[in-house]
PDB file of C-alpha atoms in Angstrom:
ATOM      1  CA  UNK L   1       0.000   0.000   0.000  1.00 36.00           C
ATOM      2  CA  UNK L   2       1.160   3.242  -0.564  1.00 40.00           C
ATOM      3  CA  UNK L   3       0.337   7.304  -0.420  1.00 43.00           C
ATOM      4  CA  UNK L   4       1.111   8.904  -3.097  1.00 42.00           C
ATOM      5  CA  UNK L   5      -0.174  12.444  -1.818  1.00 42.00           C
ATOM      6  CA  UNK L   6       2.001  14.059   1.344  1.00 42.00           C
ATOM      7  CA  UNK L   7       0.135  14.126   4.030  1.00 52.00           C
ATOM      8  CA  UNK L   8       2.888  15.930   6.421  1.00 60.00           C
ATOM      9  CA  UNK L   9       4.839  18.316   4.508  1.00 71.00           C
ATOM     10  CA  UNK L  10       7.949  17.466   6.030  1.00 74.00           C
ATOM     11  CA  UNK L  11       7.376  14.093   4.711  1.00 77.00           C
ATOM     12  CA  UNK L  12       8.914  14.732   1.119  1.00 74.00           C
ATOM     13  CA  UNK L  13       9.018  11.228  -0.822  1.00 75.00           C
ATOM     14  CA  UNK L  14       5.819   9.599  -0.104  1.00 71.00           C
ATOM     15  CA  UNK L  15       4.112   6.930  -2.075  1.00 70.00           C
ATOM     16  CA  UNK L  16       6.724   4.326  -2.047  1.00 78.00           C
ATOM     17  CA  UNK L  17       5.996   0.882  -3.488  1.00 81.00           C
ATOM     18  CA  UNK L  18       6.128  -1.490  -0.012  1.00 89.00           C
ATOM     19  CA  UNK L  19       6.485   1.502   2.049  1.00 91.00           C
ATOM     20  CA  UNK L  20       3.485   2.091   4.400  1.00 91.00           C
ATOM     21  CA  UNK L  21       2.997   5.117   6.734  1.00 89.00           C
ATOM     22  CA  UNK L  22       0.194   6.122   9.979  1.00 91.00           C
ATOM     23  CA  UNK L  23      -0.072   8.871  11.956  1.00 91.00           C
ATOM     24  CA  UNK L  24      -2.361   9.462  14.793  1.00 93.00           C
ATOM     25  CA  UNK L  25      -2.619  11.636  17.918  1.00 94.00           C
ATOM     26  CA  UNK L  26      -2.262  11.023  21.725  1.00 95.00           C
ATOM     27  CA  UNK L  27      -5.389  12.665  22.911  1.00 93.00           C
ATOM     28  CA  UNK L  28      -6.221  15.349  25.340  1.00 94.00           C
ATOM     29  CA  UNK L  29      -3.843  16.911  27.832  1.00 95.00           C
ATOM     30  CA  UNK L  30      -0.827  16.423  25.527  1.00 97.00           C
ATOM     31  CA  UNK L  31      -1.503  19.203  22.224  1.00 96.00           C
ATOM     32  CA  UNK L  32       1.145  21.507  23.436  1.00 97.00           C
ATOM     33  CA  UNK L  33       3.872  18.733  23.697  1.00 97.00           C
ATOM     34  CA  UNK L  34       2.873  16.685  20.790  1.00 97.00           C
ATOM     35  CA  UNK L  35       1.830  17.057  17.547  1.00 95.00           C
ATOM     36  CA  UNK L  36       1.688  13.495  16.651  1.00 95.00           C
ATOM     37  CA  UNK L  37       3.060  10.005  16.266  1.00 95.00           C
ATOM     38  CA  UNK L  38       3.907   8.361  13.071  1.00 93.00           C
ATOM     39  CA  UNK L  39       4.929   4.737  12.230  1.00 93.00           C
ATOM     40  CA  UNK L  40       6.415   3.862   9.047  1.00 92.00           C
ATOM     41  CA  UNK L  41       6.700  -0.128   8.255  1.00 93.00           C
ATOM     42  CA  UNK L  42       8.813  -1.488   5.326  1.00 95.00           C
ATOM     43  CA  UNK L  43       8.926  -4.712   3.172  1.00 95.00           C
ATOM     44  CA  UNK L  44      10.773  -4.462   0.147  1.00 95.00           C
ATOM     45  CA  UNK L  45      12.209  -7.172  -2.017  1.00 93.00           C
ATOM     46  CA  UNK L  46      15.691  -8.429  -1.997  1.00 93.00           C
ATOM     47  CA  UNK L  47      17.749  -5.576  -3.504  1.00 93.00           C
ATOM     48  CA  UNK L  48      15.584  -3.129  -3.773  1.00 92.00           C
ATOM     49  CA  UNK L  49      16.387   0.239  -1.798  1.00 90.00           C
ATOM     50  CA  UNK L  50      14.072   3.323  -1.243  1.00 89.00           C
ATOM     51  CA  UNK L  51      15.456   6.807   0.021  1.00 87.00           C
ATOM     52  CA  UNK L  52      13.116   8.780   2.252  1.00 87.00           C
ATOM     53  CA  UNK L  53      13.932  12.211   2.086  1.00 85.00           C
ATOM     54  CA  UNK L  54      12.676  14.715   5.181  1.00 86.00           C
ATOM     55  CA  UNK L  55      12.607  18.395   5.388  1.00 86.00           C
ATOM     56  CA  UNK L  56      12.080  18.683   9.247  1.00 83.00           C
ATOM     57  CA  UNK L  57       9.477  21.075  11.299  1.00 88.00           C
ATOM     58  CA  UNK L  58      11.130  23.191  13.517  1.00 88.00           C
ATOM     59  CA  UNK L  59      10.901  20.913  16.571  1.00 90.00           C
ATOM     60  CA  UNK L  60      12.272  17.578  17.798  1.00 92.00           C
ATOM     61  CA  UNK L  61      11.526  14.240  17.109  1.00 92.00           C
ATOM     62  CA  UNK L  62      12.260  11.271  19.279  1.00 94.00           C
ATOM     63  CA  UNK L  63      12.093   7.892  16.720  1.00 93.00           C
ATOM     64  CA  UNK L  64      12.092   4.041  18.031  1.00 94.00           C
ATOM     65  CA  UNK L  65      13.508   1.994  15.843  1.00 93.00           C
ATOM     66  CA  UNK L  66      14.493  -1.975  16.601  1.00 92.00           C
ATOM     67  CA  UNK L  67      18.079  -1.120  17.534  1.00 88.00           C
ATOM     68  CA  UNK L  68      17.325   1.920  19.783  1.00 90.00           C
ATOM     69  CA  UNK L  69      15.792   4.991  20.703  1.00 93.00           C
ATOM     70  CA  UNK L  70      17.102   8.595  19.428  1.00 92.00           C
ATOM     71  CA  UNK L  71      16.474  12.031  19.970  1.00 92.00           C
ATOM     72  CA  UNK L  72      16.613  14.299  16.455  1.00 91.00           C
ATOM     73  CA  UNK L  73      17.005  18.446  16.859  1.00 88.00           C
ATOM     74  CA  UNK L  74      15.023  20.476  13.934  1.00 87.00           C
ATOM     75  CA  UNK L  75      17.844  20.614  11.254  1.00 80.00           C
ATOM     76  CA  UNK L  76      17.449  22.727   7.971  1.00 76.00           C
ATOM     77  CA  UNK L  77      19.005  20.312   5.650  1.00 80.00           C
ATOM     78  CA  UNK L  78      17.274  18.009   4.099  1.00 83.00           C
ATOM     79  CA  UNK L  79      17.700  14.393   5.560  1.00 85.00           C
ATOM     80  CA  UNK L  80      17.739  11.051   3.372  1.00 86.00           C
ATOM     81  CA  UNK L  81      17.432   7.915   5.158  1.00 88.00           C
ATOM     82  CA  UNK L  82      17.418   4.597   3.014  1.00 91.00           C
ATOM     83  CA  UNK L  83      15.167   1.548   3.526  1.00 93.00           C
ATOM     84  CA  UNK L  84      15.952  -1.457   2.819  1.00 94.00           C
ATOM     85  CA  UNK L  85      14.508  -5.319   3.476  1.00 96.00           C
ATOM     86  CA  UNK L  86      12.024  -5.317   6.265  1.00 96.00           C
ATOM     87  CA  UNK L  87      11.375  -3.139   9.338  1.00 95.00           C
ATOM     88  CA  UNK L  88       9.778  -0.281  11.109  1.00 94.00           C
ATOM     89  CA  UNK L  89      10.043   2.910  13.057  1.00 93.00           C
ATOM     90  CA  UNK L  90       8.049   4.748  15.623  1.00 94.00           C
ATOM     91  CA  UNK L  91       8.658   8.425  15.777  1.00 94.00           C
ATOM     92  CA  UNK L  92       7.180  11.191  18.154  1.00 96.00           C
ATOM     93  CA  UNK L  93       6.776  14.492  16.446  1.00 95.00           C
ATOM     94  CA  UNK L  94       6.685  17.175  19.604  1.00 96.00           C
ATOM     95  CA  UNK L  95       5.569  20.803  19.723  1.00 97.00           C
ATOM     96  CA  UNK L  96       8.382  23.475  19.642  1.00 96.00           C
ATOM     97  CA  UNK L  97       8.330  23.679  23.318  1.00 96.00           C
ATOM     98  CA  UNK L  98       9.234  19.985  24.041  1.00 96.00           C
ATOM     99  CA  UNK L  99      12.417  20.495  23.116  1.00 92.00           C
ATOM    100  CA  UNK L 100      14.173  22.291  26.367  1.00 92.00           C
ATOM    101  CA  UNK L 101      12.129  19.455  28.568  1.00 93.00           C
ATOM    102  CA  UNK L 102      13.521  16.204  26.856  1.00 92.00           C
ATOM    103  CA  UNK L 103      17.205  16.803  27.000  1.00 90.00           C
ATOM    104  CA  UNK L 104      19.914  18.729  28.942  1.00 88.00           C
ATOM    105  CA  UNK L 105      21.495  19.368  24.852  1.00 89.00           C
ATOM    106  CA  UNK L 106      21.613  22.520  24.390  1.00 88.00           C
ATOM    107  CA  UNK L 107      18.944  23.440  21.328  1.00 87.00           C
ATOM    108  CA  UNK L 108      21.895  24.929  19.002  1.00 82.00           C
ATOM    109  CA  UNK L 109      23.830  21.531  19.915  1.00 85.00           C
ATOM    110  CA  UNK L 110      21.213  19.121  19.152  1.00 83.00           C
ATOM    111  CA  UNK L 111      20.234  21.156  15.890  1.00 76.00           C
ATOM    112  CA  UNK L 112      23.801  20.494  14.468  1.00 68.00           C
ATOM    113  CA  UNK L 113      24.056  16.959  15.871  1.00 67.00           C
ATOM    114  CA  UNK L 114      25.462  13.843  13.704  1.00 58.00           C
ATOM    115  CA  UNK L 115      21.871  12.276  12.054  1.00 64.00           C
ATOM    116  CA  UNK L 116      22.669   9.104  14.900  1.00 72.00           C
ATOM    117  CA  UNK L 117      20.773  11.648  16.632  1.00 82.00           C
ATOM    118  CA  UNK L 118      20.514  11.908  21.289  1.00 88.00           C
ATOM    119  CA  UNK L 119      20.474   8.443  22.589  1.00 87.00           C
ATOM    120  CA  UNK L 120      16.629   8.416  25.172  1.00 90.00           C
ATOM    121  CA  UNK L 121      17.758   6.121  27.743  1.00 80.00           C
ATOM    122  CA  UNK L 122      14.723   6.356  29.480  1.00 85.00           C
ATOM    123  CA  UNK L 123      12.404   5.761  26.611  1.00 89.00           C
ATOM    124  CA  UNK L 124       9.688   2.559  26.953  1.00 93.00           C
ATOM    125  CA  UNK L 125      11.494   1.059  23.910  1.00 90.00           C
ATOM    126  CA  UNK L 126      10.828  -3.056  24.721  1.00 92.00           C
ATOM    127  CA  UNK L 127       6.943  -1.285  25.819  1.00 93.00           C
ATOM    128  CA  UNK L 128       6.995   0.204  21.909  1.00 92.00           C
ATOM    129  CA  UNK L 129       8.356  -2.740  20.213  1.00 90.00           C
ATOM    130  CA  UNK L 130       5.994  -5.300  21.770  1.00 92.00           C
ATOM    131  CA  UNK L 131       2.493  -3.606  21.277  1.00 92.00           C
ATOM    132  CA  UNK L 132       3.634  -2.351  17.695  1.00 88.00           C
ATOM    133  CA  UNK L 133       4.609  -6.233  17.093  1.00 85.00           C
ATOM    134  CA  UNK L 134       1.060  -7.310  18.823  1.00 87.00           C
ATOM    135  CA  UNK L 135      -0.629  -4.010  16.672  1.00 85.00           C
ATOM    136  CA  UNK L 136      -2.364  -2.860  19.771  1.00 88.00           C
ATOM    137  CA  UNK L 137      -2.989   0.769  19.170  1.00 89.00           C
ATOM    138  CA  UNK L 138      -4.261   1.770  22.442  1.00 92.00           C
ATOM    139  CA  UNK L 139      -1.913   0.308  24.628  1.00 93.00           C
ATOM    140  CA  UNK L 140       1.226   1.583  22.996  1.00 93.00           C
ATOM    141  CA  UNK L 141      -1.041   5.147  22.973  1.00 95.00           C
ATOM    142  CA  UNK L 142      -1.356   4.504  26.736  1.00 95.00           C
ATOM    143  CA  UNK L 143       2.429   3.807  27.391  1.00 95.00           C
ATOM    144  CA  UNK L 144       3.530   6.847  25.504  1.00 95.00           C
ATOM    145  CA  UNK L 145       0.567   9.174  27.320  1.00 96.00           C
ATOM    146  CA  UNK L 146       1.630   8.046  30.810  1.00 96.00           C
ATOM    147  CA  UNK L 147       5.534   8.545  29.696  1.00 95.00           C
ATOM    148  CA  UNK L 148       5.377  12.222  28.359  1.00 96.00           C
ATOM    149  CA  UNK L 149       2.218  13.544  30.708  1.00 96.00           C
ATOM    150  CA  UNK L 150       5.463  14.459  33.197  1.00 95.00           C
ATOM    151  CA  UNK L 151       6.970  16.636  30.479  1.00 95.00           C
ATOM    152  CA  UNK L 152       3.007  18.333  29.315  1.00 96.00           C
ATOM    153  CA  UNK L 153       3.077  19.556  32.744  1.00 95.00           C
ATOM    154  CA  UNK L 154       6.637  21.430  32.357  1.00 96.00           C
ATOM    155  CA  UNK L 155       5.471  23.742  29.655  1.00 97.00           C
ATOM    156  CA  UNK L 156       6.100  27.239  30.805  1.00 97.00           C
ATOM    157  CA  UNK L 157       4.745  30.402  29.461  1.00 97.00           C
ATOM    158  CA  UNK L 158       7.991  30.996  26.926  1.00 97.00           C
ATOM    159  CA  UNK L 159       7.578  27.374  25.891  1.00 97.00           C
ATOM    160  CA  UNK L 160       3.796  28.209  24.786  1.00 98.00           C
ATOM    161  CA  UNK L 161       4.272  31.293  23.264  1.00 98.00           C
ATOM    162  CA  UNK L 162       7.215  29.457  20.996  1.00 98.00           C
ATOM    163  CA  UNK L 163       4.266  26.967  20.097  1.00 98.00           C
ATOM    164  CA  UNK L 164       2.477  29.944  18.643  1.00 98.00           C
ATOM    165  CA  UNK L 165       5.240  31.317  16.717  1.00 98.00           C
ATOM    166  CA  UNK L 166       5.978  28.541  15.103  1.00 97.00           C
ATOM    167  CA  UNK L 167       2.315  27.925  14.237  1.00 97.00           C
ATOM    168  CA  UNK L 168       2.001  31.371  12.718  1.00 97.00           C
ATOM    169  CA  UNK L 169       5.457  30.620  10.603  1.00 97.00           C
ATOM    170  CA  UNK L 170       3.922  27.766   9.435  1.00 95.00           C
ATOM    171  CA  UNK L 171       0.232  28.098   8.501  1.00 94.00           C
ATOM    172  CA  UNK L 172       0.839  31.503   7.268  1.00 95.00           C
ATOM    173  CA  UNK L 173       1.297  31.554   3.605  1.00 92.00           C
ATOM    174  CA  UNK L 174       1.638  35.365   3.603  1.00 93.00           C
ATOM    175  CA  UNK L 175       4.644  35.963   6.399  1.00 95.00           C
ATOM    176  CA  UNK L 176       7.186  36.073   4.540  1.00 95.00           C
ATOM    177  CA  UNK L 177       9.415  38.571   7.199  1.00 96.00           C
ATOM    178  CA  UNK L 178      11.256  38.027  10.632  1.00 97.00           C
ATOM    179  CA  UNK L 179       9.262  41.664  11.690  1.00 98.00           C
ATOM    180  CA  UNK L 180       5.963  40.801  10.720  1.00 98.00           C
ATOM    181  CA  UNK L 181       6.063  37.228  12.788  1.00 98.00           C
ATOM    182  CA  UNK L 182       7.135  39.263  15.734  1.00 98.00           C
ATOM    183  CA  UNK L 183       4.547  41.991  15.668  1.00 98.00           C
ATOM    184  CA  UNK L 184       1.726  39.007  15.095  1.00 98.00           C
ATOM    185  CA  UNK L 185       2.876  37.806  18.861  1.00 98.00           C
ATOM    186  CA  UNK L 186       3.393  41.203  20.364  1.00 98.00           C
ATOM    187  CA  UNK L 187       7.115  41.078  20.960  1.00 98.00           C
ATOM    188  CA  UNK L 188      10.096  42.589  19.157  1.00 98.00           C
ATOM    189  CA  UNK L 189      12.325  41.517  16.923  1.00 98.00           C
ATOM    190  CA  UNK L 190      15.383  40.957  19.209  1.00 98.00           C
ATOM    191  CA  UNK L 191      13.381  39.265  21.768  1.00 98.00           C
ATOM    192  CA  UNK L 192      11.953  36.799  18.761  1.00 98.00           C
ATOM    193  CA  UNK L 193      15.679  36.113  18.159  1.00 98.00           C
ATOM    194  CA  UNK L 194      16.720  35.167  21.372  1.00 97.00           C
ATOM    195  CA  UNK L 195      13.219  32.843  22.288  1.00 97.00           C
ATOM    196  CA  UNK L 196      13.798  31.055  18.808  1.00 97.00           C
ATOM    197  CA  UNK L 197      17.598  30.501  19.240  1.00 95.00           C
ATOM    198  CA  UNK L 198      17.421  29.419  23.186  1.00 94.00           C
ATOM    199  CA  UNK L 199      14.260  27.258  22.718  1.00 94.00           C
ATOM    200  CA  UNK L 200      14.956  25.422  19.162  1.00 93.00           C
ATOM    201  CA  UNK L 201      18.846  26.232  17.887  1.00 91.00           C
ATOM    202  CA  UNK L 202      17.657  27.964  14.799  1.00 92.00           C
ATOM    203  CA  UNK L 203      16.788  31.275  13.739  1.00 94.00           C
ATOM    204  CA  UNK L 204      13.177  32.466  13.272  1.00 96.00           C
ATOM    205  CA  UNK L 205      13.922  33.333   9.282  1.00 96.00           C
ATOM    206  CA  UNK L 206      14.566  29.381   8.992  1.00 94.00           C
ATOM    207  CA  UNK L 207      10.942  29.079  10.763  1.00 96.00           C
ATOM    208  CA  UNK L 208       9.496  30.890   7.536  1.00 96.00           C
ATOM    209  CA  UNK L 209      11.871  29.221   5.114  1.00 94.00           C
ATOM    210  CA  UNK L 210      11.296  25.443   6.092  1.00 93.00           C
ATOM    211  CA  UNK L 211       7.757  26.358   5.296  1.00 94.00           C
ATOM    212  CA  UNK L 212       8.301  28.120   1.965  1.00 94.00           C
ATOM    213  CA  UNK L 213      10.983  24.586   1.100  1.00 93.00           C
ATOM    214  CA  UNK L 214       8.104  22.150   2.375  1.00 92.00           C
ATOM    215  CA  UNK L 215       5.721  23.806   0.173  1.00 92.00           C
ATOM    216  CA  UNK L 216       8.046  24.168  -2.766  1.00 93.00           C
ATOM    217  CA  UNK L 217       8.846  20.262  -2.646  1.00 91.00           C
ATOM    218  CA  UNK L 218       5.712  18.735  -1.759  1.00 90.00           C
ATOM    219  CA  UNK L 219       4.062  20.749  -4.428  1.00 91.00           C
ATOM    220  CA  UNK L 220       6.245  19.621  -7.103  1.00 91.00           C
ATOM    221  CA  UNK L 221       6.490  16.145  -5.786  1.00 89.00           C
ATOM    222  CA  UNK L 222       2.734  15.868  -6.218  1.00 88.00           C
ATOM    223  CA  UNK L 223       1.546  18.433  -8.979  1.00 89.00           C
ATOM    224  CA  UNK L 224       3.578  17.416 -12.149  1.00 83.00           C
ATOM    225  CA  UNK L 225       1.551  20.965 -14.091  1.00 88.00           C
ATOM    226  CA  UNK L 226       2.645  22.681 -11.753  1.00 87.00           C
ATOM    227  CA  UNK L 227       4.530  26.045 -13.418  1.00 90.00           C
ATOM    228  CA  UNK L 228       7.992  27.000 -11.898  1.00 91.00           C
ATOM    229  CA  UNK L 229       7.675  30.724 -12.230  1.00 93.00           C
ATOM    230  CA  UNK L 230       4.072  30.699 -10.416  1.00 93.00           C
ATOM    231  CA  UNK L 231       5.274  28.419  -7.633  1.00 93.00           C
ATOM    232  CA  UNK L 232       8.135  31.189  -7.293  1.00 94.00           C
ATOM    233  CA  UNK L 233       5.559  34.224  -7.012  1.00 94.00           C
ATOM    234  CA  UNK L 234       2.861  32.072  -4.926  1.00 92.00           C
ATOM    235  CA  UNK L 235       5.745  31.493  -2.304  1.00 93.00           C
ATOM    236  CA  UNK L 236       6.788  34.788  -2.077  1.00 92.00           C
ATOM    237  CA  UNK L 237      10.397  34.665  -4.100  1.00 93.00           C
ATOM    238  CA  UNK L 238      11.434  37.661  -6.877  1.00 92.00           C
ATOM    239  CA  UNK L 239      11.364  34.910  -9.523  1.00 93.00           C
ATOM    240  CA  UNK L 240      11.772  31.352  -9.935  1.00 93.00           C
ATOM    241  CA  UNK L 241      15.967  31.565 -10.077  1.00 95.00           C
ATOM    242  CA  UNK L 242      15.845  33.081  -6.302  1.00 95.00           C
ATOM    243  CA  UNK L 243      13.250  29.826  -5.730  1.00 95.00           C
ATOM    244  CA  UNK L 244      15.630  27.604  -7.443  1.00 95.00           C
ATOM    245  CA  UNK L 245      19.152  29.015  -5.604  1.00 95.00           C
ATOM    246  CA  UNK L 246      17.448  28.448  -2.011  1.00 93.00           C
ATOM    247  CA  UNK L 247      15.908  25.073  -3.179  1.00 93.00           C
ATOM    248  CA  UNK L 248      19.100  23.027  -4.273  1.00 94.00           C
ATOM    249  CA  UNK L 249      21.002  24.919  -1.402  1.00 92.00           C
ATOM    250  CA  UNK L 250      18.159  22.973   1.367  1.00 90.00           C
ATOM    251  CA  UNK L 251      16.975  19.827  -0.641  1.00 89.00           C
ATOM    252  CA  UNK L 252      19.918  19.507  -2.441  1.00 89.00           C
ATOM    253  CA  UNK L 253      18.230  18.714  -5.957  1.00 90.00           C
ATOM    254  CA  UNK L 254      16.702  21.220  -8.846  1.00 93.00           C
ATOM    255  CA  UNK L 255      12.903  21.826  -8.653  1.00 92.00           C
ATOM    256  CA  UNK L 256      12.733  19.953 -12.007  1.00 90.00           C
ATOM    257  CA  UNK L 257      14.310  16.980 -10.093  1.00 90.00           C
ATOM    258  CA  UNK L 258      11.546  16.787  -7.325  1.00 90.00           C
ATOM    259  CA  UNK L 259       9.068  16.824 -10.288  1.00 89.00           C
ATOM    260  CA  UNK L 260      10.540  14.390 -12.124  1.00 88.00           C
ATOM    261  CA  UNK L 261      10.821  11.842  -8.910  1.00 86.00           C
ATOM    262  CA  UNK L 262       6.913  12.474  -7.875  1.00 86.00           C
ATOM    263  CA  UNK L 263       5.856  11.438 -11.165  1.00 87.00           C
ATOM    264  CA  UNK L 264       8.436   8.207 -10.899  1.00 83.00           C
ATOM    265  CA  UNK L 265       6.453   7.900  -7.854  1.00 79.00           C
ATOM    266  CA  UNK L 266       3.378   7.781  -8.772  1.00 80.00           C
ATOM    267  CA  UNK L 267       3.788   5.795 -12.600  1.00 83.00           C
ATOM    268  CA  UNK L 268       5.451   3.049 -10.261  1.00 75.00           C
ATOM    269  CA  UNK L 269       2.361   3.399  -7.587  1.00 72.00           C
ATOM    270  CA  UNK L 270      -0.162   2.438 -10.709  1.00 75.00           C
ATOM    271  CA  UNK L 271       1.913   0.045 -12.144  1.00 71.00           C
ATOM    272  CA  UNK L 272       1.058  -2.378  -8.752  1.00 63.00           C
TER     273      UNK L 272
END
């Protein structure tokens, strides 16, 4: 099974052949910590390899996989992972503010860490890896719920308004300027600056970038009509060679390239 359409934009190659992904939330009490879980499972024939690539939110991830548990800072590079044979991973997607909570790393530190990512020693890892293996839903949704309700309860007032900055960033199409996010919270500039860098290790022009890149790809990954130069102006660049300079500088393809693999994608989707 497969799904061919993105359904997180961070999520930038979906619709593999063998590849399966689910998402799902934790319930009340926990919408300021997390934003949701996601399991991917993997069977793929002798041979055959599948790269994943990810253009992170600003905010941490912790991911189980069967040889550990690891904590991953926001990062604004574009990440490819490789499957291969048969497996699966777990991953918790947390709210900006999670991230000071979960580790003593400083943000900046864990932003630039190796992609081995934090080691979570205290993570329910056997806990994960039994009721994913048994597929019982609600108990693995109970075992993470009684594991991060601690950490809910930690969020402080800087932590929450970071949770709305980052929302704004995000689900506003038309902030496309470091000032304008600011005024939309109340705050200045410099004081943006410094909650952004001490809270998440990156700067709040990357929060307004990832989403302009997340757009950009998952766009082309999924639309092969769509026009280059319109893309540019709809996202707010001069023209499409500004789009394409910041685009193979983060994803590390062309545009054309990301088109060209969605409709790969989706030709060898049909074909099954």
């Amino acid at each position: 099974m497969t799904d061919a359409a993105p359904r997180s934009r961070g999520h930038l190659t979906p619709g593999a052949v063998g590849v399966r992904f689910d998402r799902f939330e934790l319930g009340p009490g926990l919408s300021q910590l997390v934003r949701h879980v996601w399991l991917v499972t993997w069977s793929l024939a002798d041979g055959v390899v599948v790269p994943q690539r990810v253009l992170s939110y600003p905010a941490v991830n912790i991911v189980f996989e069967p040889h550990g548990v690891a904590l991953y800072g926001p990062d604004s590079r574009v990440d490819t992972r490789v499957l291969q044979g048969e497996s699966w991973a777990v991953g918790i997607l947390f709210r900006p503010a999670a991230g000071v909570l979960l580790t003593q790393t400083t943000p900046r530190d864990l932003a630039s860490m190796a992609p081995d990512g934090e080691p979570v020693a205290c993570a329910p890892r056997d806990a994960v890896r039994a009721q994913l293996a048994e597929s019982d839903r609600s108990r693995l949704v109970g075992t993470l719920r009684s594991w991060l309700t601690p950490a809910a309860d930690r969020i402080d007032e800087s932590g929450l308004l970071l949770n709305r900055v980052c929302a704004i960033a995000e689900g506003d199409e038309a902030m496309l300027r470091v000032d304008e996010l600011a005024a939309s919270v109340g705050v200045s500039v410099r004081t943006l600056e410094r909650l952004v860098h001490s809270r998440l290790g990156v700067s709040p022009k990357w929060l307004i970038e990832c989403r302009r890149m997340q757009n950009a790809a998952t766009r082309l990954y999924s639309e092969s009509d769509v026009e280059l130069s319109a893309l540019a102006a709809e996202l707010g660049f001069v023209d499409y060679a500004h789009l394409s300079r910041r685009y193979v500088s983060i994803l590390h393809e062309t545009p054309d390239q990301t088109r060209r693999a969605g409709e790969r994608a989706r030709a060898a989707a049909s074909a099954v």
